[in-house]
């Protein structure tokens, strides 16, 4: 499908399913995964995207994508004069690029903002150059030992992710798993897992009509009351109050 839309800077939140979708358009596109994995092909070159790996699609390049797991990505459309500024050509030389720690923080920040309301043009105009600069800083970073594990947990948080199961997935001992989480994320496997499950549960509470009990199980909590206790401890709120608050914020006129 050819799309004649030509934005300067526009941001979207998207998820992809198992059906491969092909597309091309006159503007460039930056694909920035927030969670899960996406298989992407750009003009015959194939890559797998996850929260540590992004892609740059050149204007008029045929591309297709699909995913077999739960996923969500920020999609930045870049057209007109915006593409003529900044380090785009360097990014196009390696369309599948690593997301380093600084860029990851910028992507996470914009993901949180976009989930609440679309960012204003001025916010996008300030954020995009910072993101491009951090994506093109130095050589690509070596892949995190934990990247595949974290992507799997975010795609299937309801699985019984014990310490042994997490260590087996990475191919290390439990003590080495603790050391990797401490060096890469300054936290423990348990605390990271709880934070991940809470974040996904909050996303579903805010963005879907699924029953709270169903969300609790899907996010990996043993029952609804376990999710409620975790949200009280970490966020000082309950699932019902969190959902109500986000519905009210969406219904207010901008």
JSON list of C-alpha atoms in Angstrom, two decimals:
[
{"chain": "A", "resi": 1, "resn": "UNK", "atom": "CA", "xyz": [0.00, 0.00, 0.00]},
{"chain": "A", "resi": 2, "resn": "UNK", "atom": "CA", "xyz": [1.43, 3.40, -0.96]},
{"chain": "A", "resi": 3, "resn": "UNK", "atom": "CA", "xyz": [0.69, 6.24, 1.45]},
{"chain": "A", "resi": 4, "resn": "UNK", "atom": "CA", "xyz": [0.96, 9.82, 0.20]},
{"chain": "A", "resi": 5, "resn": "UNK", "atom": "CA", "xyz": [0.85, 11.23, 3.73]},
{"chain": "A", "resi": 6, "resn": "UNK", "atom": "CA", "xyz": [3.92, 13.43, 4.32]},
{"chain": "A", "resi": 7, "resn": "UNK", "atom": "CA", "xyz": [4.25, 14.67, 7.90]},
{"chain": "A", "resi": 8, "resn": "UNK", "atom": "CA", "xyz": [7.15, 16.65, 9.30]},
{"chain": "A", "resi": 9, "resn": "UNK", "atom": "CA", "xyz": [7.08, 14.86, 12.66]},
{"chain": "A", "resi": 10, "resn": "UNK", "atom": "CA", "xyz": [4.25, 12.59, 13.85]},
{"chain": "A", "resi": 11, "resn": "UNK", "atom": "CA", "xyz": [4.31, 9.95, 16.58]},
{"chain": "A", "resi": 12, "resn": "UNK", "atom": "CA", "xyz": [2.10, 6.87, 16.91]},
{"chain": "A", "resi": 13, "resn": "UNK", "atom": "CA", "xyz": [1.79, 3.91, 19.29]},
{"chain": "A", "resi": 14, "resn": "UNK", "atom": "CA", "xyz": [1.36, 0.66, 17.35]},
{"chain": "A", "resi": 15, "resn": "UNK", "atom": "CA", "xyz": [1.22, -3.08, 17.87]},
{"chain": "A", "resi": 16, "resn": "UNK", "atom": "CA", "xyz": [1.70, -5.70, 15.13]},
{"chain": "A", "resi": 17, "resn": "UNK", "atom": "CA", "xyz": [0.02, -9.07, 14.66]},
{"chain": "A", "resi": 18, "resn": "UNK", "atom": "CA", "xyz": [0.99, -12.34, 12.99]},
{"chain": "A", "resi": 19, "resn": "UNK", "atom": "CA", "xyz": [-0.14, -11.26, 9.51]},
{"chain": "A", "resi": 20, "resn": "UNK", "atom": "CA", "xyz": [2.78, -9.74, 7.59]},
{"chain": "A", "resi": 21, "resn": "UNK", "atom": "CA", "xyz": [1.86, -6.21, 6.46]},
{"chain": "A", "resi": 22, "resn": "UNK", "atom": "CA", "xyz": [3.75, -4.56, 3.55]},
{"chain": "A", "resi": 23, "resn": "UNK", "atom": "CA", "xyz": [3.91, -0.81, 3.06]},
{"chain": "A", "resi": 24, "resn": "UNK", "atom": "CA", "xyz": [5.88, 2.07, 1.56]},
{"chain": "A", "resi": 25, "resn": "UNK", "atom": "CA", "xyz": [5.52, 5.83, 1.97]},
{"chain": "A", "resi": 26, "resn": "UNK", "atom": "CA", "xyz": [7.20, 9.07, 0.99]},
{"chain": "A", "resi": 27, "resn": "UNK", "atom": "CA", "xyz": [8.36, 9.86, 4.52]},
{"chain": "A", "resi": 28, "resn": "UNK", "atom": "CA", "xyz": [11.01, 8.20, 6.69]},
{"chain": "A", "resi": 29, "resn": "UNK", "atom": "CA", "xyz": [10.02, 6.16, 9.71]},
{"chain": "A", "resi": 30, "resn": "UNK", "atom": "CA", "xyz": [11.76, 5.30, 12.97]},
{"chain": "A", "resi": 31, "resn": "UNK", "atom": "CA", "xyz": [10.52, 2.13, 14.70]},
{"chain": "A", "resi": 32, "resn": "UNK", "atom": "CA", "xyz": [11.24, 2.15, 18.45]},
{"chain": "A", "resi": 33, "resn": "UNK", "atom": "CA", "xyz": [9.98, -0.95, 20.34]},
{"chain": "A", "resi": 34, "resn": "UNK", "atom": "CA", "xyz": [8.68, -0.42, 23.87]},
{"chain": "A", "resi": 35, "resn": "UNK", "atom": "CA", "xyz": [8.03, -4.10, 24.61]},
{"chain": "A", "resi": 36, "resn": "UNK", "atom": "CA", "xyz": [7.99, -7.48, 22.91]},
{"chain": "A", "resi": 37, "resn": "UNK", "atom": "CA", "xyz": [9.62, -8.34, 19.58]},
{"chain": "A", "resi": 38, "resn": "UNK", "atom": "CA", "xyz": [8.82, -7.41, 15.96]},
{"chain": "A", "resi": 39, "resn": "UNK", "atom": "CA", "xyz": [10.28, -9.02, 12.83]},
{"chain": "A", "resi": 40, "resn": "UNK", "atom": "CA", "xyz": [10.92, -6.32, 10.20]},
{"chain": "A", "resi": 41, "resn": "UNK", "atom": "CA", "xyz": [12.09, -6.55, 6.59]},
{"chain": "A", "resi": 42, "resn": "UNK", "atom": "CA", "xyz": [13.33, -3.43, 4.76]},
{"chain": "A", "resi": 43, "resn": "UNK", "atom": "CA", "xyz": [14.00, -3.82, 1.02]},
{"chain": "A", "resi": 44, "resn": "UNK", "atom": "CA", "xyz": [14.99, -7.47, 1.54]},
{"chain": "A", "resi": 45, "resn": "UNK", "atom": "CA", "xyz": [17.11, -6.87, 4.68]},
{"chain": "A", "resi": 46, "resn": "UNK", "atom": "CA", "xyz": [15.71, -8.64, 7.73]},
{"chain": "A", "resi": 47, "resn": "UNK", "atom": "CA", "xyz": [16.04, -7.74, 11.38]},
{"chain": "A", "resi": 48, "resn": "UNK", "atom": "CA", "xyz": [14.41, -8.46, 14.72]},
{"chain": "A", "resi": 49, "resn": "UNK", "atom": "CA", "xyz": [13.46, -5.48, 16.86]},
{"chain": "A", "resi": 50, "resn": "UNK", "atom": "CA", "xyz": [13.10, -5.41, 20.65]},
{"chain": "A", "resi": 51, "resn": "UNK", "atom": "CA", "xyz": [13.44, -2.71, 23.33]},
{"chain": "A", "resi": 52, "resn": "UNK", "atom": "CA", "xyz": [17.21, -2.61, 22.68]},
{"chain": "A", "resi": 53, "resn": "UNK", "atom": "CA", "xyz": [17.05, -2.56, 18.86]},
{"chain": "A", "resi": 54, "resn": "UNK", "atom": "CA", "xyz": [15.36, -0.01, 16.58]},
{"chain": "A", "resi": 55, "resn": "UNK", "atom": "CA", "xyz": [15.02, 0.41, 12.82]},
{"chain": "A", "resi": 56, "resn": "UNK", "atom": "CA", "xyz": [15.07, 3.31, 10.36]},
{"chain": "A", "resi": 57, "resn": "UNK", "atom": "CA", "xyz": [12.93, 2.97, 7.21]},
{"chain": "A", "resi": 58, "resn": "UNK", "atom": "CA", "xyz": [14.06, 5.24, 4.36]},
{"chain": "A", "resi": 59, "resn": "UNK", "atom": "CA", "xyz": [11.51, 7.22, 2.31]},
{"chain": "A", "resi": 60, "resn": "UNK", "atom": "CA", "xyz": [9.84, 5.05, -0.38]},
{"chain": "A", "resi": 61, "resn": "UNK", "atom": "CA", "xyz": [11.44, 1.84, 0.93]},
{"chain": "A", "resi": 62, "resn": "UNK", "atom": "CA", "xyz": [9.24, -1.26, 0.84]},
{"chain": "A", "resi": 63, "resn": "UNK", "atom": "CA", "xyz": [9.00, -2.81, 4.29]},
{"chain": "A", "resi": 64, "resn": "UNK", "atom": "CA", "xyz": [6.92, -5.39, 6.12]},
{"chain": "A", "resi": 65, "resn": "UNK", "atom": "CA", "xyz": [6.56, -6.45, 9.71]},
{"chain": "A", "resi": 66, "resn": "UNK", "atom": "CA", "xyz": [4.87, -9.04, 11.90]},
{"chain": "A", "resi": 67, "resn": "UNK", "atom": "CA", "xyz": [5.05, -10.43, 15.41]},
{"chain": "A", "resi": 68, "resn": "UNK", "atom": "CA", "xyz": [4.00, -13.61, 17.16]},
{"chain": "A", "resi": 69, "resn": "UNK", "atom": "CA", "xyz": [4.11, -12.11, 20.66]},
{"chain": "A", "resi": 70, "resn": "UNK", "atom": "CA", "xyz": [2.49, -9.17, 22.43]},
{"chain": "A", "resi": 71, "resn": "UNK", "atom": "CA", "xyz": [4.30, -6.01, 21.40]},
{"chain": "A", "resi": 72, "resn": "UNK", "atom": "CA", "xyz": [4.11, -2.23, 21.29]},
{"chain": "A", "resi": 73, "resn": "UNK", "atom": "CA", "xyz": [6.31, 0.29, 19.47]},
{"chain": "A", "resi": 74, "resn": "UNK", "atom": "CA", "xyz": [6.65, 4.02, 19.06]},
{"chain": "A", "resi": 75, "resn": "UNK", "atom": "CA", "xyz": [6.54, 4.91, 15.35]},
{"chain": "A", "resi": 76, "resn": "UNK", "atom": "CA", "xyz": [8.03, 8.29, 14.44]},
{"chain": "A", "resi": 77, "resn": "UNK", "atom": "CA", "xyz": [7.10, 9.53, 10.95]},
{"chain": "A", "resi": 78, "resn": "UNK", "atom": "CA", "xyz": [9.65, 12.02, 9.59]},
{"chain": "A", "resi": 79, "resn": "UNK", "atom": "CA", "xyz": [9.03, 13.91, 6.36]},
{"chain": "A", "resi": 80, "resn": "UNK", "atom": "CA", "xyz": [9.48, 17.22, 4.60]},
{"chain": "A", "resi": 81, "resn": "UNK", "atom": "CA", "xyz": [12.23, 19.44, 5.95]},
{"chain": "A", "resi": 82, "resn": "UNK", "atom": "CA", "xyz": [12.76, 17.39, 9.11]},
{"chain": "A", "resi": 83, "resn": "UNK", "atom": "CA", "xyz": [14.49, 14.60, 7.18]},
{"chain": "A", "resi": 84, "resn": "UNK", "atom": "CA", "xyz": [16.99, 17.06, 5.71]},
{"chain": "A", "resi": 85, "resn": "UNK", "atom": "CA", "xyz": [18.23, 18.03, 9.17]},
{"chain": "A", "resi": 86, "resn": "UNK", "atom": "CA", "xyz": [20.21, 15.94, 11.63]},
{"chain": "A", "resi": 87, "resn": "UNK", "atom": "CA", "xyz": [22.21, 12.71, 11.31]},
{"chain": "A", "resi": 88, "resn": "UNK", "atom": "CA", "xyz": [19.67, 10.74, 9.25]},
{"chain": "A", "resi": 89, "resn": "UNK", "atom": "CA", "xyz": [22.13, 9.59, 6.59]},
{"chain": "A", "resi": 90, "resn": "UNK", "atom": "CA", "xyz": [24.35, 7.97, 9.22]},
{"chain": "A", "resi": 91, "resn": "UNK", "atom": "CA", "xyz": [21.36, 6.09, 10.59]},
{"chain": "A", "resi": 92, "resn": "UNK", "atom": "CA", "xyz": [20.30, 4.95, 7.10]},
{"chain": "A", "resi": 93, "resn": "UNK", "atom": "CA", "xyz": [23.71, 3.34, 6.61]},
{"chain": "A", "resi": 94, "resn": "UNK", "atom": "CA", "xyz": [22.69, 0.78, 9.26]},
{"chain": "A", "resi": 95, "resn": "UNK", "atom": "CA", "xyz": [18.88, 0.68, 9.27]},
{"chain": "A", "resi": 96, "resn": "UNK", "atom": "CA", "xyz": [18.85, -1.83, 12.14]},
{"chain": "A", "resi": 97, "resn": "UNK", "atom": "CA", "xyz": [20.49, 0.00, 15.03]},
{"chain": "A", "resi": 98, "resn": "UNK", "atom": "CA", "xyz": [21.11, -0.60, 18.72]},
{"chain": "A", "resi": 99, "resn": "UNK", "atom": "CA", "xyz": [19.29, 1.50, 21.32]},
{"chain": "A", "resi": 100, "resn": "UNK", "atom": "CA", "xyz": [21.89, 2.50, 23.91]},
{"chain": "A", "resi": 101, "resn": "UNK", "atom": "CA", "xyz": [21.08, 3.43, 27.53]},
{"chain": "A", "resi": 102, "resn": "UNK", "atom": "CA", "xyz": [20.61, 7.17, 26.85]},
{"chain": "A", "resi": 103, "resn": "UNK", "atom": "CA", "xyz": [18.35, 6.60, 23.84]},
{"chain": "A", "resi": 104, "resn": "UNK", "atom": "CA", "xyz": [16.41, 3.97, 25.82]},
{"chain": "A", "resi": 105, "resn": "UNK", "atom": "CA", "xyz": [15.56, 6.53, 28.50]},
{"chain": "A", "resi": 106, "resn": "UNK", "atom": "CA", "xyz": [14.28, 8.95, 25.84]},
{"chain": "A", "resi": 107, "resn": "UNK", "atom": "CA", "xyz": [12.15, 6.22, 24.25]},
{"chain": "A", "resi": 108, "resn": "UNK", "atom": "CA", "xyz": [10.72, 5.17, 27.63]},
{"chain": "A", "resi": 109, "resn": "UNK", "atom": "CA", "xyz": [9.93, 8.80, 28.49]},
{"chain": "A", "resi": 110, "resn": "UNK", "atom": "CA", "xyz": [8.06, 9.34, 25.22]},
{"chain": "A", "resi": 111, "resn": "UNK", "atom": "CA", "xyz": [6.27, 6.00, 25.57]},
{"chain": "A", "resi": 112, "resn": "UNK", "atom": "CA", "xyz": [4.86, 7.06, 28.94]},
{"chain": "A", "resi": 113, "resn": "UNK", "atom": "CA", "xyz": [3.84, 10.45, 27.58]},
{"chain": "A", "resi": 114, "resn": "UNK", "atom": "CA", "xyz": [2.25, 9.07, 24.39]},
{"chain": "A", "resi": 115, "resn": "UNK", "atom": "CA", "xyz": [0.21, 6.52, 26.36]},
{"chain": "A", "resi": 116, "resn": "UNK", "atom": "CA", "xyz": [-1.53, 9.39, 28.17]},
{"chain": "A", "resi": 117, "resn": "UNK", "atom": "CA", "xyz": [-2.02, 11.88, 25.33]},
{"chain": "A", "resi": 118, "resn": "UNK", "atom": "CA", "xyz": [-0.36, 12.69, 21.99]},
{"chain": "A", "resi": 119, "resn": "UNK", "atom": "CA", "xyz": [2.77, 14.82, 22.47]},
{"chain": "A", "resi": 120, "resn": "UNK", "atom": "CA", "xyz": [2.57, 18.39, 21.20]},
{"chain": "A", "resi": 121, "resn": "UNK", "atom": "CA", "xyz": [4.57, 19.41, 18.09]},
{"chain": "A", "resi": 122, "resn": "UNK", "atom": "CA", "xyz": [6.94, 21.46, 20.26]},
{"chain": "A", "resi": 123, "resn": "UNK", "atom": "CA", "xyz": [7.66, 18.45, 22.52]},
{"chain": "A", "resi": 124, "resn": "UNK", "atom": "CA", "xyz": [8.33, 16.25, 19.47]},
{"chain": "A", "resi": 125, "resn": "UNK", "atom": "CA", "xyz": [10.54, 18.91, 17.90]},
{"chain": "A", "resi": 126, "resn": "UNK", "atom": "CA", "xyz": [12.68, 19.04, 21.06]},
{"chain": "A", "resi": 127, "resn": "UNK", "atom": "CA", "xyz": [12.76, 15.28, 21.67]},
{"chain": "A", "resi": 128, "resn": "UNK", "atom": "CA", "xyz": [13.62, 14.08, 18.15]},
{"chain": "A", "resi": 129, "resn": "UNK", "atom": "CA", "xyz": [17.08, 15.73, 17.81]},
{"chain": "A", "resi": 130, "resn": "UNK", "atom": "CA", "xyz": [18.07, 14.40, 21.25]},
{"chain": "A", "resi": 131, "resn": "UNK", "atom": "CA", "xyz": [16.99, 10.90, 20.23]},
{"chain": "A", "resi": 132, "resn": "UNK", "atom": "CA", "xyz": [18.88, 11.06, 16.93]},
{"chain": "A", "resi": 133, "resn": "UNK", "atom": "CA", "xyz": [22.03, 12.27, 18.65]},
{"chain": "A", "resi": 134, "resn": "UNK", "atom": "CA", "xyz": [21.93, 9.45, 21.21]},
{"chain": "A", "resi": 135, "resn": "UNK", "atom": "CA", "xyz": [21.20, 6.82, 18.54]},
{"chain": "A", "resi": 136, "resn": "UNK", "atom": "CA", "xyz": [24.26, 7.89, 16.53]},
{"chain": "A", "resi": 137, "resn": "UNK", "atom": "CA", "xyz": [26.70, 8.33, 19.42]},
{"chain": "A", "resi": 138, "resn": "UNK", "atom": "CA", "xyz": [29.77, 6.16, 18.96]},
{"chain": "A", "resi": 139, "resn": "UNK", "atom": "CA", "xyz": [29.81, 2.53, 17.96]},
{"chain": "A", "resi": 140, "resn": "UNK", "atom": "CA", "xyz": [26.81, 0.24, 18.49]},
{"chain": "A", "resi": 141, "resn": "UNK", "atom": "CA", "xyz": [26.73, -1.15, 22.03]},
{"chain": "A", "resi": 142, "resn": "UNK", "atom": "CA", "xyz": [27.16, -4.90, 22.53]},
{"chain": "A", "resi": 143, "resn": "UNK", "atom": "CA", "xyz": [23.90, -6.73, 22.96]},
{"chain": "A", "resi": 144, "resn": "UNK", "atom": "CA", "xyz": [22.79, -7.06, 26.56]},
{"chain": "A", "resi": 145, "resn": "UNK", "atom": "CA", "xyz": [23.02, -10.57, 28.00]},
{"chain": "A", "resi": 146, "resn": "UNK", "atom": "CA", "xyz": [19.52, -10.03, 29.36]},
{"chain": "A", "resi": 147, "resn": "UNK", "atom": "CA", "xyz": [17.87, -8.64, 26.19]},
{"chain": "A", "resi": 148, "resn": "UNK", "atom": "CA", "xyz": [16.20, -11.86, 25.02]},
{"chain": "A", "resi": 149, "resn": "UNK", "atom": "CA", "xyz": [14.99, -12.68, 28.55]},
{"chain": "A", "resi": 150, "resn": "UNK", "atom": "CA", "xyz": [13.48, -9.24, 29.11]},
{"chain": "A", "resi": 151, "resn": "UNK", "atom": "CA", "xyz": [11.72, -9.31, 25.74]},
{"chain": "A", "resi": 152, "resn": "UNK", "atom": "CA", "xyz": [10.26, -12.77, 26.52]},
{"chain": "A", "resi": 153, "resn": "UNK", "atom": "CA", "xyz": [9.04, -11.71, 29.95]},
{"chain": "A", "resi": 154, "resn": "UNK", "atom": "CA", "xyz": [7.39, -8.57, 28.55]},
{"chain": "A", "resi": 155, "resn": "UNK", "atom": "CA", "xyz": [5.70, -10.69, 25.85]},
{"chain": "A", "resi": 156, "resn": "UNK", "atom": "CA", "xyz": [4.56, -13.42, 28.29]},
{"chain": "A", "resi": 157, "resn": "UNK", "atom": "CA", "xyz": [4.50, -11.95, 31.82]},
{"chain": "A", "resi": 158, "resn": "UNK", "atom": "CA", "xyz": [1.96, -14.51, 33.01]},
{"chain": "A", "resi": 159, "resn": "UNK", "atom": "CA", "xyz": [4.41, -17.42, 32.78]},
{"chain": "A", "resi": 160, "resn": "UNK", "atom": "CA", "xyz": [5.91, -18.69, 36.07]},
{"chain": "A", "resi": 161, "resn": "UNK", "atom": "CA", "xyz": [9.15, -16.72, 35.88]},
{"chain": "A", "resi": 162, "resn": "UNK", "atom": "CA", "xyz": [11.09, -18.22, 38.78]},
{"chain": "A", "resi": 163, "resn": "UNK", "atom": "CA", "xyz": [14.75, -17.33, 39.30]},
{"chain": "A", "resi": 164, "resn": "UNK", "atom": "CA", "xyz": [15.72, -20.76, 37.93]},
{"chain": "A", "resi": 165, "resn": "UNK", "atom": "CA", "xyz": [13.57, -20.28, 34.81]},
{"chain": "A", "resi": 166, "resn": "UNK", "atom": "CA", "xyz": [15.05, -16.83, 34.19]},
{"chain": "A", "resi": 167, "resn": "UNK", "atom": "CA", "xyz": [18.61, -18.10, 34.68]},
{"chain": "A", "resi": 168, "resn": "UNK", "atom": "CA", "xyz": [18.03, -21.04, 32.28]},
{"chain": "A", "resi": 169, "resn": "UNK", "atom": "CA", "xyz": [16.69, -18.65, 29.62]},
{"chain": "A", "resi": 170, "resn": "UNK", "atom": "CA", "xyz": [19.87, -16.55, 29.83]},
{"chain": "A", "resi": 171, "resn": "UNK", "atom": "CA", "xyz": [22.11, -19.62, 30.17]},
{"chain": "A", "resi": 172, "resn": "UNK", "atom": "CA", "xyz": [23.73, -18.59, 33.45]},
{"chain": "A", "resi": 173, "resn": "UNK", "atom": "CA", "xyz": [23.59, -19.50, 37.13]},
{"chain": "A", "resi": 174, "resn": "UNK", "atom": "CA", "xyz": [21.18, -17.77, 39.51]},
{"chain": "A", "resi": 175, "resn": "UNK", "atom": "CA", "xyz": [24.05, -15.89, 41.16]},
{"chain": "A", "resi": 176, "resn": "UNK", "atom": "CA", "xyz": [25.29, -14.70, 37.75]},
{"chain": "A", "resi": 177, "resn": "UNK", "atom": "CA", "xyz": [21.72, -13.65, 36.88]},
{"chain": "A", "resi": 178, "resn": "UNK", "atom": "CA", "xyz": [21.66, -11.45, 39.98]},
{"chain": "A", "resi": 179, "resn": "UNK", "atom": "CA", "xyz": [25.00, -9.91, 38.99]},
{"chain": "A", "resi": 180, "resn": "UNK", "atom": "CA", "xyz": [23.79, -9.16, 35.44]},
{"chain": "A", "resi": 181, "resn": "UNK", "atom": "CA", "xyz": [20.62, -7.46, 36.69]},
{"chain": "A", "resi": 182, "resn": "UNK", "atom": "CA", "xyz": [22.65, -5.44, 39.16]},
{"chain": "A", "resi": 183, "resn": "UNK", "atom": "CA", "xyz": [25.22, -4.30, 36.56]},
{"chain": "A", "resi": 184, "resn": "UNK", "atom": "CA", "xyz": [22.77, -3.61, 33.71]},
{"chain": "A", "resi": 185, "resn": "UNK", "atom": "CA", "xyz": [19.69, -2.36, 35.57]},
{"chain": "A", "resi": 186, "resn": "UNK", "atom": "CA", "xyz": [20.83, -1.68, 39.16]},
{"chain": "A", "resi": 187, "resn": "UNK", "atom": "CA", "xyz": [18.07, -3.88, 40.55]},
{"chain": "A", "resi": 188, "resn": "UNK", "atom": "CA", "xyz": [17.28, -7.52, 41.37]},
{"chain": "A", "resi": 189, "resn": "UNK", "atom": "CA", "xyz": [15.54, -10.00, 39.05]},
{"chain": "A", "resi": 190, "resn": "UNK", "atom": "CA", "xyz": [12.55, -10.10, 41.42]},
{"chain": "A", "resi": 191, "resn": "UNK", "atom": "CA", "xyz": [12.18, -6.32, 41.57]},
{"chain": "A", "resi": 192, "resn": "UNK", "atom": "CA", "xyz": [12.55, -5.96, 37.79]},
{"chain": "A", "resi": 193, "resn": "UNK", "atom": "CA", "xyz": [9.92, -8.67, 37.23]},
{"chain": "A", "resi": 194, "resn": "UNK", "atom": "CA", "xyz": [7.49, -7.03, 39.64]},
{"chain": "A", "resi": 195, "resn": "UNK", "atom": "CA", "xyz": [8.02, -3.63, 38.00]},
{"chain": "A", "resi": 196, "resn": "UNK", "atom": "CA", "xyz": [7.47, -5.14, 34.54]},
{"chain": "A", "resi": 197, "resn": "UNK", "atom": "CA", "xyz": [4.26, -6.89, 35.61]},
{"chain": "A", "resi": 198, "resn": "UNK", "atom": "CA", "xyz": [2.95, -3.73, 37.28]},
{"chain": "A", "resi": 199, "resn": "UNK", "atom": "CA", "xyz": [3.75, -1.63, 34.21]},
{"chain": "A", "resi": 200, "resn": "UNK", "atom": "CA", "xyz": [1.93, -4.03, 31.88]},
{"chain": "A", "resi": 201, "resn": "UNK", "atom": "CA", "xyz": [-1.04, -4.32, 34.24]},
{"chain": "A", "resi": 202, "resn": "UNK", "atom": "CA", "xyz": [-1.30, -0.52, 34.40]},
{"chain": "A", "resi": 203, "resn": "UNK", "atom": "CA", "xyz": [-1.15, -0.30, 30.59]},
{"chain": "A", "resi": 204, "resn": "UNK", "atom": "CA", "xyz": [-4.02, -2.78, 30.31]},
{"chain": "A", "resi": 205, "resn": "UNK", "atom": "CA", "xyz": [-6.05, -1.08, 33.04]},
{"chain": "A", "resi": 206, "resn": "UNK", "atom": "CA", "xyz": [-5.72, 2.27, 31.29]},
{"chain": "A", "resi": 207, "resn": "UNK", "atom": "CA", "xyz": [-6.15, 1.08, 27.72]},
{"chain": "A", "resi": 208, "resn": "UNK", "atom": "CA", "xyz": [-8.62, -1.81, 27.77]},
{"chain": "A", "resi": 209, "resn": "UNK", "atom": "CA", "xyz": [-11.94, -2.96, 29.22]},
{"chain": "A", "resi": 210, "resn": "UNK", "atom": "CA", "xyz": [-10.58, -6.32, 30.38]},
{"chain": "A", "resi": 211, "resn": "UNK", "atom": "CA", "xyz": [-11.76, -7.36, 33.88]},
{"chain": "A", "resi": 212, "resn": "UNK", "atom": "CA", "xyz": [-9.27, -6.63, 36.65]},
{"chain": "A", "resi": 213, "resn": "UNK", "atom": "CA", "xyz": [-9.07, -10.31, 37.65]},
{"chain": "A", "resi": 214, "resn": "UNK", "atom": "CA", "xyz": [-8.17, -11.27, 34.06]},
{"chain": "A", "resi": 215, "resn": "UNK", "atom": "CA", "xyz": [-5.52, -8.54, 33.86]},
{"chain": "A", "resi": 216, "resn": "UNK", "atom": "CA", "xyz": [-4.00, -9.71, 37.16]},
{"chain": "A", "resi": 217, "resn": "UNK", "atom": "CA", "xyz": [-3.56, -13.27, 35.87]},
{"chain": "A", "resi": 218, "resn": "UNK", "atom": "CA", "xyz": [-2.30, -12.16, 32.44]},
{"chain": "A", "resi": 219, "resn": "UNK", "atom": "CA", "xyz": [0.32, -9.94, 34.09]},
{"chain": "A", "resi": 220, "resn": "UNK", "atom": "CA", "xyz": [1.58, -12.81, 36.26]},
{"chain": "A", "resi": 221, "resn": "UNK", "atom": "CA", "xyz": [-0.13, -12.14, 39.60]},
{"chain": "A", "resi": 222, "resn": "UNK", "atom": "CA", "xyz": [-1.68, -15.12, 41.39]},
{"chain": "A", "resi": 223, "resn": "UNK", "atom": "CA", "xyz": [-5.02, -13.36, 41.81]},
{"chain": "A", "resi": 224, "resn": "UNK", "atom": "CA", "xyz": [-6.67, -9.94, 41.77]},
{"chain": "A", "resi": 225, "resn": "UNK", "atom": "CA", "xyz": [-5.86, -9.27, 45.43]},
{"chain": "A", "resi": 226, "resn": "UNK", "atom": "CA", "xyz": [-2.13, -9.82, 44.75]},
{"chain": "A", "resi": 227, "resn": "UNK", "atom": "CA", "xyz": [-2.22, -7.14, 42.05]},
{"chain": "A", "resi": 228, "resn": "UNK", "atom": "CA", "xyz": [-4.11, -4.82, 44.40]},
{"chain": "A", "resi": 229, "resn": "UNK", "atom": "CA", "xyz": [-1.51, -5.30, 47.16]},
{"chain": "A", "resi": 230, "resn": "UNK", "atom": "CA", "xyz": [1.37, -4.66, 44.74]},
{"chain": "A", "resi": 231, "resn": "UNK", "atom": "CA", "xyz": [-0.24, -1.49, 43.38]},
{"chain": "A", "resi": 232, "resn": "UNK", "atom": "CA", "xyz": [-0.92, -0.22, 46.90]},
{"chain": "A", "resi": 233, "resn": "UNK", "atom": "CA", "xyz": [2.72, -0.78, 47.92]},
{"chain": "A", "resi": 234, "resn": "UNK", "atom": "CA", "xyz": [4.34, 0.61, 44.77]},
{"chain": "A", "resi": 235, "resn": "UNK", "atom": "CA", "xyz": [1.86, 3.19, 43.46]},
{"chain": "A", "resi": 236, "resn": "UNK", "atom": "CA", "xyz": [-0.36, 3.98, 46.46]},
{"chain": "A", "resi": 237, "resn": "UNK", "atom": "CA", "xyz": [-3.50, 3.21, 44.46]},
{"chain": "A", "resi": 238, "resn": "UNK", "atom": "CA", "xyz": [-5.79, 0.31, 43.52]},
{"chain": "A", "resi": 239, "resn": "UNK", "atom": "CA", "xyz": [-6.60, -1.16, 40.09]},
{"chain": "A", "resi": 240, "resn": "UNK", "atom": "CA", "xyz": [-10.09, 0.35, 40.10]},
{"chain": "A", "resi": 241, "resn": "UNK", "atom": "CA", "xyz": [-8.84, 3.79, 41.14]},
{"chain": "A", "resi": 242, "resn": "UNK", "atom": "CA", "xyz": [-6.03, 3.70, 38.55]},
{"chain": "A", "resi": 243, "resn": "UNK", "atom": "CA", "xyz": [-8.45, 2.80, 35.75]},
{"chain": "A", "resi": 244, "resn": "UNK", "atom": "CA", "xyz": [-10.92, 5.48, 36.84]},
{"chain": "A", "resi": 245, "resn": "UNK", "atom": "CA", "xyz": [-8.20, 8.14, 36.99]},
{"chain": "A", "resi": 246, "resn": "UNK", "atom": "CA", "xyz": [-7.00, 7.40, 33.45]},
{"chain": "A", "resi": 247, "resn": "UNK", "atom": "CA", "xyz": [-10.53, 7.32, 32.04]},
{"chain": "A", "resi": 248, "resn": "UNK", "atom": "CA", "xyz": [-11.17, 10.73, 33.57]},
{"chain": "A", "resi": 249, "resn": "UNK", "atom": "CA", "xyz": [-7.92, 12.17, 32.17]},
{"chain": "A", "resi": 250, "resn": "UNK", "atom": "CA", "xyz": [-8.79, 10.91, 28.66]},
{"chain": "A", "resi": 251, "resn": "UNK", "atom": "CA", "xyz": [-12.31, 12.34, 28.83]},
{"chain": "A", "resi": 252, "resn": "UNK", "atom": "CA", "xyz": [-11.15, 15.86, 29.74]},
{"chain": "A", "resi": 253, "resn": "UNK", "atom": "CA", "xyz": [-11.07, 18.28, 26.80]},
{"chain": "A", "resi": 254, "resn": "UNK", "atom": "CA", "xyz": [-7.53, 19.12, 25.67]}
]
